[in-house]
Short mmCIF file of N, CA, C and O in Angstrom, two decimals:
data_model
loop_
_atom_site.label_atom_id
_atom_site.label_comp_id
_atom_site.label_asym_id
_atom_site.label_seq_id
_atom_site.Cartn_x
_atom_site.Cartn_y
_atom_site.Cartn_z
N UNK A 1 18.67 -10.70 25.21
CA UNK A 1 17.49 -9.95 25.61
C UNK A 1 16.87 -10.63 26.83
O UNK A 1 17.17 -11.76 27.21
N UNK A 2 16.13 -9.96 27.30
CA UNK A 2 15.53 -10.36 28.80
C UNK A 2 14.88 -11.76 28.59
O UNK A 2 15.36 -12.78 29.08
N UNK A 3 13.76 -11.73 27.83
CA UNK A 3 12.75 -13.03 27.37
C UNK A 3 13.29 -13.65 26.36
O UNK A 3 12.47 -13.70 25.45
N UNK A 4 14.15 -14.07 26.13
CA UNK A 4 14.33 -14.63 24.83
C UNK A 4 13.77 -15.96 24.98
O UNK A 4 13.05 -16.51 24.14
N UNK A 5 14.24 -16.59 26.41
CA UNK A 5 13.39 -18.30 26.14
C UNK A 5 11.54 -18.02 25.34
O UNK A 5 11.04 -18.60 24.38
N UNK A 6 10.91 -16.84 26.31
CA UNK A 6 9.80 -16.64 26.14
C UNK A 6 9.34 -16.46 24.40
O UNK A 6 8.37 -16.89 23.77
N UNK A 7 10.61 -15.54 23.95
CA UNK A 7 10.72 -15.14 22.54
C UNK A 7 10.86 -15.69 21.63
O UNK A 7 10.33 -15.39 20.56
N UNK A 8 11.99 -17.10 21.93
CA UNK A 8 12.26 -18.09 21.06
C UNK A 8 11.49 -19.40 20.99
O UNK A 8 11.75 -20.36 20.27
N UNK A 9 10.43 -19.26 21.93
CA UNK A 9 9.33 -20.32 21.35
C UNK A 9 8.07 -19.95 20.19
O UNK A 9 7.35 -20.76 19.60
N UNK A 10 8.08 -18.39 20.09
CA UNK A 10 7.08 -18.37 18.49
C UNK A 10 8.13 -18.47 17.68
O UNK A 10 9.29 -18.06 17.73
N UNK A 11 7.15 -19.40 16.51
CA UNK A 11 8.28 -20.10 15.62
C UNK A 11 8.57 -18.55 14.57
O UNK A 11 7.84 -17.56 14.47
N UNK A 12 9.93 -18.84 13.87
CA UNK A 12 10.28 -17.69 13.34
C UNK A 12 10.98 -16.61 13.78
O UNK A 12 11.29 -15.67 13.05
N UNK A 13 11.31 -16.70 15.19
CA UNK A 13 11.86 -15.23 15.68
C UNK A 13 13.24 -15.74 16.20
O UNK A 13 13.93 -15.09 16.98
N UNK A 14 13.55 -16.88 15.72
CA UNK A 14 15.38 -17.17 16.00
C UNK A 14 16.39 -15.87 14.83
O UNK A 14 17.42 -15.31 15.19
N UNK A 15 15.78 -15.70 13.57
CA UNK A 15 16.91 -14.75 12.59
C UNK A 15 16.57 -13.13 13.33
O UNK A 15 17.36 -12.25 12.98
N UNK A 16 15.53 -12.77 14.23
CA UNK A 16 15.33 -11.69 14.78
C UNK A 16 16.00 -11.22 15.70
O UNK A 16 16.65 -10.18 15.64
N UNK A 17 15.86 -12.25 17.00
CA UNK A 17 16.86 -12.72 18.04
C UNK A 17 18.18 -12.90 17.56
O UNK A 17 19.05 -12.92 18.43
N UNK A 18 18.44 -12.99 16.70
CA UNK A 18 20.01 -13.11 16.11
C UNK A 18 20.12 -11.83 15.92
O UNK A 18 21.14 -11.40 16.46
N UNK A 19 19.25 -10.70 15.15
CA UNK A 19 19.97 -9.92 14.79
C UNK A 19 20.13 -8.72 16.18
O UNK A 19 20.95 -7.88 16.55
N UNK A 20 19.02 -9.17 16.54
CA UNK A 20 19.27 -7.87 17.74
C UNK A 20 20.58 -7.95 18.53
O UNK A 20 21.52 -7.17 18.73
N UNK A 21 20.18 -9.58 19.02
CA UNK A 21 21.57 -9.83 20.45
C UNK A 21 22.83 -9.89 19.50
O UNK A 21 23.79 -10.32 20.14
N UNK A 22 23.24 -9.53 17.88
CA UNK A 22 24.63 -8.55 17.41
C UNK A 22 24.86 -7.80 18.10
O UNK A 22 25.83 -7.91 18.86
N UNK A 23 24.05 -6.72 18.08
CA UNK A 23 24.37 -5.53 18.45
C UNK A 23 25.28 -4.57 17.49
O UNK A 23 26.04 -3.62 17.68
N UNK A 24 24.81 -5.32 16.37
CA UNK A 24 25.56 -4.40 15.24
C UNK A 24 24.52 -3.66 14.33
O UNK A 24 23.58 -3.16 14.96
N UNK A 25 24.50 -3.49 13.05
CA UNK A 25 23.75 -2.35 12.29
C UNK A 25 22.30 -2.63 12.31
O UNK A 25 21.50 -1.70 12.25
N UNK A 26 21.79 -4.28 12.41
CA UNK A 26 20.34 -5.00 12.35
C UNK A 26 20.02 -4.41 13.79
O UNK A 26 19.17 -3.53 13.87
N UNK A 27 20.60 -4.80 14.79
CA UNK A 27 20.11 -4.36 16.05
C UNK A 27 19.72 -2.57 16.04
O UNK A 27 18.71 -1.87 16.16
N UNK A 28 20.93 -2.40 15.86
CA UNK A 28 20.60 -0.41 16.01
C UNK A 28 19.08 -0.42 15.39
O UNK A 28 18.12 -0.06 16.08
N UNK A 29 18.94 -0.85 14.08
CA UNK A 29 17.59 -0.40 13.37
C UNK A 29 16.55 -1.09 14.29
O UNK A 29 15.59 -0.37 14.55
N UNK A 30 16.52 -2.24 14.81
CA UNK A 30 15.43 -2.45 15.50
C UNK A 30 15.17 -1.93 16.44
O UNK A 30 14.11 -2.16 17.02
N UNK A 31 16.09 -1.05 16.87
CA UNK A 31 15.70 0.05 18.19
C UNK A 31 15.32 1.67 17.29
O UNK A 31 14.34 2.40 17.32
N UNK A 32 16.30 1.73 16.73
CA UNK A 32 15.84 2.80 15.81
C UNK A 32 14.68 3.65 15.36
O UNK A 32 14.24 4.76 15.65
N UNK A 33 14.27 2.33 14.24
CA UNK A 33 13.02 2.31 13.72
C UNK A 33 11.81 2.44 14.93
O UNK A 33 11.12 3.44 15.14
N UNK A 34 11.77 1.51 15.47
CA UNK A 34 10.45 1.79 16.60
C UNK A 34 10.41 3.08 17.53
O UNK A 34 9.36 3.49 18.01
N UNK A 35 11.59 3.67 17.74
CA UNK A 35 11.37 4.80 18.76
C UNK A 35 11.60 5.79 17.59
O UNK A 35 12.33 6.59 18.17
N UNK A 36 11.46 6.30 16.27
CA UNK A 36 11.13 6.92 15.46
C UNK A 36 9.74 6.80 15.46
O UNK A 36 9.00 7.67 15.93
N UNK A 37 9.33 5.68 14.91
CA UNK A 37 7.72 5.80 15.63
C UNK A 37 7.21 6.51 16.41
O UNK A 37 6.41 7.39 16.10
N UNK A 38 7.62 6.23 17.65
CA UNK A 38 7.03 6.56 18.67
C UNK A 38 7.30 8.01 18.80
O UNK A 38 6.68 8.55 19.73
N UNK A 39 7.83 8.53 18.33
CA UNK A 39 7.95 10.17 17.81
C UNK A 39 7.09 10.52 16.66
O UNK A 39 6.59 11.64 16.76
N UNK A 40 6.82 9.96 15.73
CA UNK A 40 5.77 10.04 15.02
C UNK A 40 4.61 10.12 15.48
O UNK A 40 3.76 11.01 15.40
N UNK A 41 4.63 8.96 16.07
CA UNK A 41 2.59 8.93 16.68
C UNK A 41 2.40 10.24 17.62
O UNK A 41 1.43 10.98 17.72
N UNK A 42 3.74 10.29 18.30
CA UNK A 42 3.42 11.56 19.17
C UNK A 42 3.69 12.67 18.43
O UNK A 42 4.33 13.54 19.03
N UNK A 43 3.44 12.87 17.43
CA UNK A 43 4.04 14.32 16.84
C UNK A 43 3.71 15.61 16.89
O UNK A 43 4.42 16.56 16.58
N UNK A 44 2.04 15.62 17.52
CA UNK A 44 1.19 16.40 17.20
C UNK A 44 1.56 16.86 19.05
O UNK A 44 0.49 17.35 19.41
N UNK A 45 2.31 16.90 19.97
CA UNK A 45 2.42 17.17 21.28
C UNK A 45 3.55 18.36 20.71
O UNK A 45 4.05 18.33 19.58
N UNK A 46 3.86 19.52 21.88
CA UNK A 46 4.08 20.38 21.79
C UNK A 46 5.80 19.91 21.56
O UNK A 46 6.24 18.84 22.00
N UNK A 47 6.69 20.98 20.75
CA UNK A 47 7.76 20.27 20.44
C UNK A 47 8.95 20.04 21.27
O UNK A 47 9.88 19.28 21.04
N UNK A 48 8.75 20.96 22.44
CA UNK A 48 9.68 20.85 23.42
C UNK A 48 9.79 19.54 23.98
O UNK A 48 10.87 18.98 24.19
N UNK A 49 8.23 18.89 24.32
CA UNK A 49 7.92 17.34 25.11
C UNK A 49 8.49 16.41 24.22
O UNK A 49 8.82 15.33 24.70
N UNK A 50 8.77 16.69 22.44
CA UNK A 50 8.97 16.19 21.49
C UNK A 50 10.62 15.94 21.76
O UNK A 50 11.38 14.97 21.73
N UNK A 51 10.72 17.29 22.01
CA UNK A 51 12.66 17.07 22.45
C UNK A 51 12.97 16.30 23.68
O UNK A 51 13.92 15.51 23.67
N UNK A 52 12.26 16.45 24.72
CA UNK A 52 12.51 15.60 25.53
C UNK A 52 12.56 14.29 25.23
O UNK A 52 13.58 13.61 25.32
N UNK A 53 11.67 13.96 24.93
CA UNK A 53 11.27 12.36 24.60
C UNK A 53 12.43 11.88 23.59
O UNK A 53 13.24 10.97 23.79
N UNK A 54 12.33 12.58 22.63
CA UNK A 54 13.77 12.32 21.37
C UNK A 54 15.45 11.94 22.20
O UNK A 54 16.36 11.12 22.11
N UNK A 55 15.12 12.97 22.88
CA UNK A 55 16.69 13.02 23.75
C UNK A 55 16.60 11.53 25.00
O UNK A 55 17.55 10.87 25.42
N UNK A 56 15.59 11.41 25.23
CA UNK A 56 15.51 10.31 26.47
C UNK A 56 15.98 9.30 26.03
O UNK A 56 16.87 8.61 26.54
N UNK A 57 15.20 9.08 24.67
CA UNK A 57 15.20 7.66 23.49
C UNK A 57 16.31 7.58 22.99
O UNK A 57 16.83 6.47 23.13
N UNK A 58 17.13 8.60 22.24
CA UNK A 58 18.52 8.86 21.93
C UNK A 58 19.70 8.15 23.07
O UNK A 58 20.64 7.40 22.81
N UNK A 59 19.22 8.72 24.48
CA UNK A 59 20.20 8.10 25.55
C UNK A 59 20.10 6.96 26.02
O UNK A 59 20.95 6.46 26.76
N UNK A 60 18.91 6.33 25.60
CA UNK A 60 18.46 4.60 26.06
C UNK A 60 19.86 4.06 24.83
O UNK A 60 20.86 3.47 25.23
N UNK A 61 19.56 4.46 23.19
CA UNK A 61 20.08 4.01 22.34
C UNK A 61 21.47 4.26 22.43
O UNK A 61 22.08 3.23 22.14
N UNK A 62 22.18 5.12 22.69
CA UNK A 62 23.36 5.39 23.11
C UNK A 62 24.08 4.39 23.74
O UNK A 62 24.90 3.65 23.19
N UNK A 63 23.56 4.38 25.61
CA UNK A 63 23.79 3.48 26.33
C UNK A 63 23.88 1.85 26.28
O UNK A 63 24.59 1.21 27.06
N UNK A 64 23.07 1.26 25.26
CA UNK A 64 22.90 0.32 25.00
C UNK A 64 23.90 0.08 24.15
O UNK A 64 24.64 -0.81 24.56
N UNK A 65 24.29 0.66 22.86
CA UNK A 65 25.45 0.62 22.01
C UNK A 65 26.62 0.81 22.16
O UNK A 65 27.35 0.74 21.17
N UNK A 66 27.21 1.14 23.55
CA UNK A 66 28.03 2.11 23.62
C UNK A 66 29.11 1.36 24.64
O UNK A 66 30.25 1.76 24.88
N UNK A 67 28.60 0.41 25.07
CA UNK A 67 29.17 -0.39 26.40
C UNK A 67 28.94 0.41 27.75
O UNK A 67 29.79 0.20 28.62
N UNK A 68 28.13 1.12 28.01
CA UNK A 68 27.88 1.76 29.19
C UNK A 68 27.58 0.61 30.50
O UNK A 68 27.42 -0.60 30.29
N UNK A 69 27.54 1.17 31.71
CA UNK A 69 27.35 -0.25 32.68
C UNK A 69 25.66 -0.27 32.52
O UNK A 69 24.97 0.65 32.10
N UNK A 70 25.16 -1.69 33.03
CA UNK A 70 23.81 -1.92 33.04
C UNK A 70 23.12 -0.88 33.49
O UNK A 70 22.29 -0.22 32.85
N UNK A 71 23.62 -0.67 35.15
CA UNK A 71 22.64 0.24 35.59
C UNK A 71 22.75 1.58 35.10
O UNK A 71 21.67 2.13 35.32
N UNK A 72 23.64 2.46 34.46
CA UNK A 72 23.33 3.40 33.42
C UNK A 72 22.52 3.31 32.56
O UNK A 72 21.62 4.14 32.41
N UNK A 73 22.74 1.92 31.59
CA UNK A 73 21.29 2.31 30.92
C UNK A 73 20.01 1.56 31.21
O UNK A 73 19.13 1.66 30.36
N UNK A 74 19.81 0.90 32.17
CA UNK A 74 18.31 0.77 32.88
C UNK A 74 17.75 2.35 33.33
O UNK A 74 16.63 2.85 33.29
N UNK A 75 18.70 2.73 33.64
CA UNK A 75 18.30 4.22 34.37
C UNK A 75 17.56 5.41 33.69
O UNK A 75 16.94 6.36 34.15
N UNK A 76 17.93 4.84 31.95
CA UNK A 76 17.84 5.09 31.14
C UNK A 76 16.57 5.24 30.51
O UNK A 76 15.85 6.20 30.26
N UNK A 77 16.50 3.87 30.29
CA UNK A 77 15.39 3.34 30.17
C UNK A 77 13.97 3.69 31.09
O UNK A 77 12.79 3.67 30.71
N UNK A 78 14.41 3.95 32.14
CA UNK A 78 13.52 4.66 33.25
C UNK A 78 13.21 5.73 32.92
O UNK A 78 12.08 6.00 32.54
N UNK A 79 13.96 6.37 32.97
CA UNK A 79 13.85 8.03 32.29
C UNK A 79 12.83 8.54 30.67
O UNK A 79 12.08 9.41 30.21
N UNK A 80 13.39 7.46 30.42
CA UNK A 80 12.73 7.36 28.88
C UNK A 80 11.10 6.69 28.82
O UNK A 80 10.32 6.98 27.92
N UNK A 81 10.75 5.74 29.98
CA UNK A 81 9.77 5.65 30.09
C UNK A 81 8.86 6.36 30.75
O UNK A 81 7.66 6.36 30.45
N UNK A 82 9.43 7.07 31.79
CA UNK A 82 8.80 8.08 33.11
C UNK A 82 8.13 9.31 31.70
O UNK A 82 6.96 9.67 31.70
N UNK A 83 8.92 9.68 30.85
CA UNK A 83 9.32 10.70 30.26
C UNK A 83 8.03 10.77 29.18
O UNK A 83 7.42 11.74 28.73
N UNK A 84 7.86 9.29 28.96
CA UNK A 84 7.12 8.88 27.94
C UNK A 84 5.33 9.20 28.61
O UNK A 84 4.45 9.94 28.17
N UNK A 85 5.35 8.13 30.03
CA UNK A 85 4.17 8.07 30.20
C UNK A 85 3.88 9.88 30.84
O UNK A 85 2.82 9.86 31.46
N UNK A 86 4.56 11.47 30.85
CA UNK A 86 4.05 12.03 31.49
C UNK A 86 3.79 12.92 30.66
O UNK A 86 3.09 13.88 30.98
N UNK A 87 4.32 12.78 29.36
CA UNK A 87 3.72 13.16 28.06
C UNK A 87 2.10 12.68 27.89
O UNK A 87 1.14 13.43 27.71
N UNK A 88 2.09 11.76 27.96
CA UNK A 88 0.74 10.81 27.45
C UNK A 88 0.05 11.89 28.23
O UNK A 88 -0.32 12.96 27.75
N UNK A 89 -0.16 11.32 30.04
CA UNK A 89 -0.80 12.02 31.11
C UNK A 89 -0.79 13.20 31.22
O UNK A 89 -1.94 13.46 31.58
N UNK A 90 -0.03 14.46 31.10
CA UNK A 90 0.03 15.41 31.00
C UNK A 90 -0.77 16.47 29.85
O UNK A 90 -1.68 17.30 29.89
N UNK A 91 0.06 15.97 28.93
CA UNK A 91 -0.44 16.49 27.65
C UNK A 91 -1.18 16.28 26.37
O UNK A 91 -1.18 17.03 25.40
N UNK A 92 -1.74 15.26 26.50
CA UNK A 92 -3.22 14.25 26.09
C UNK A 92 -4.20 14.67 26.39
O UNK A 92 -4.20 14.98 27.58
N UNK A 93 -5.39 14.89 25.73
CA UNK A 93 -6.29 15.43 25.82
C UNK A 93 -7.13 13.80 25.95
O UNK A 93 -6.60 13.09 25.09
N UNK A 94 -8.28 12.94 26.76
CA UNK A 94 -8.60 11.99 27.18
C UNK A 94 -9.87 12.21 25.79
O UNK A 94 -10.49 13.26 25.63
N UNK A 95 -10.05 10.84 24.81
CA UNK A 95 -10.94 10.74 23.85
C UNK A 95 -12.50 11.12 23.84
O UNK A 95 -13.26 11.57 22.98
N UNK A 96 -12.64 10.74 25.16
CA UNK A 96 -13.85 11.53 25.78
C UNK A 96 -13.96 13.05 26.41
O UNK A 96 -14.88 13.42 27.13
N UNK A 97 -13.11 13.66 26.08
CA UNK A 97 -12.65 15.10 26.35
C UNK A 97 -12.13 15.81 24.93
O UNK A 97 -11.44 16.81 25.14
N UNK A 98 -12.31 15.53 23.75
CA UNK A 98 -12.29 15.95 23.14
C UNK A 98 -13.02 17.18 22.63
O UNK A 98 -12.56 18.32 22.53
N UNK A 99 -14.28 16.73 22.33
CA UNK A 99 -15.40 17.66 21.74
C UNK A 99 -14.88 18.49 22.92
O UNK A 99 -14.17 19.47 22.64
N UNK A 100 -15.16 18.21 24.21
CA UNK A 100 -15.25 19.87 24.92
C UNK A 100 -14.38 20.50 25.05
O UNK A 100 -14.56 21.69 25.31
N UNK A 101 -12.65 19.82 24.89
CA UNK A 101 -11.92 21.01 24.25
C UNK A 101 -12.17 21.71 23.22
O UNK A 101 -12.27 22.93 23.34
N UNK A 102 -12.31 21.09 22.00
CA UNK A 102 -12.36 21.64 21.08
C UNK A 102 -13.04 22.39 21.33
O UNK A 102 -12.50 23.49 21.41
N UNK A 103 -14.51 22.38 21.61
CA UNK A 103 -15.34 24.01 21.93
C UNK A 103 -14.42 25.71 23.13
O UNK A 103 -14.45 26.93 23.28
N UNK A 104 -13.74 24.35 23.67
CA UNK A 104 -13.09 25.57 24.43
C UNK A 104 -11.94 26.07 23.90
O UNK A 104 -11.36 26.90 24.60
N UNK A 105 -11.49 25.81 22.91
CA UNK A 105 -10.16 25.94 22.14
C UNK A 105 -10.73 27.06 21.25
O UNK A 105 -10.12 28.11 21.08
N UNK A 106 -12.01 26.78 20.66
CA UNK A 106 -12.90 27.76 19.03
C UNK A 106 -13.38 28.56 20.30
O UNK A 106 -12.73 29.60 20.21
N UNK A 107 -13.84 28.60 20.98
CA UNK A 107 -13.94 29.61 21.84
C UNK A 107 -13.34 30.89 22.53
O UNK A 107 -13.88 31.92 22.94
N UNK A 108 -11.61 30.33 22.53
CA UNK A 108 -10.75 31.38 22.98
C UNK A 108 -10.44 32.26 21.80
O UNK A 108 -10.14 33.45 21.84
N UNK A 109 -10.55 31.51 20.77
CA UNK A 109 -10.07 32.55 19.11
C UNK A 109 -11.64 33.28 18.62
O UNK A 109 -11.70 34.00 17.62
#
């Protein structure tokens, strides 16, 4: 992994670091599990942005497992992040913009 010196000085994260840099069934889940998340938290976004994002995350995980060359899946990873933050920006309603959607939302029905 990129940081690992950085990673392997909090104590405890050498059997973590082991399992990821496998790259066998422990690793998959630690990529897995978190970008399932991150489809979760976003769940409530419209489902198409939902497919996008699923499919971006799917091809980071792919690439990474798969022996693809680096810069395929950095590219990847780009995509999957571009993909990520234009969900947020796009289709996020800002916490302080709430209430006045909502009035404009009970308003159109």
């Amino acid at each position: 992994m990129f940081f690992r010196p950085l990673v392997a000085a909090i104590p405890g994260t050498e059997p973590i670091i082991g399992q990821i840099n496998s790259m066998g069934t422990a690793s998959i889940l630690w990529y897995t599990i978190p970008a399932i998340l991150t489809l979760v938290g976003l769940r409530r976004h419209h489902w198409s942005a939902l497919l996008v994002l699923a499919a971006t995350l799917a091809a980071v995980g792919i690439t990474m497992y798969n022996g693809t060359a680096l810069s395929i899946h950095l590219n990847t990873i780009f995509a999957a992040g571009t993909a990520i933050a234009a969900v947020l920006f796009l289709l996020t309603v800002p916490p302080w913009q709430e209430h006045r959607h909502a009035k404009l939302s009970h308003a159109a029905h």
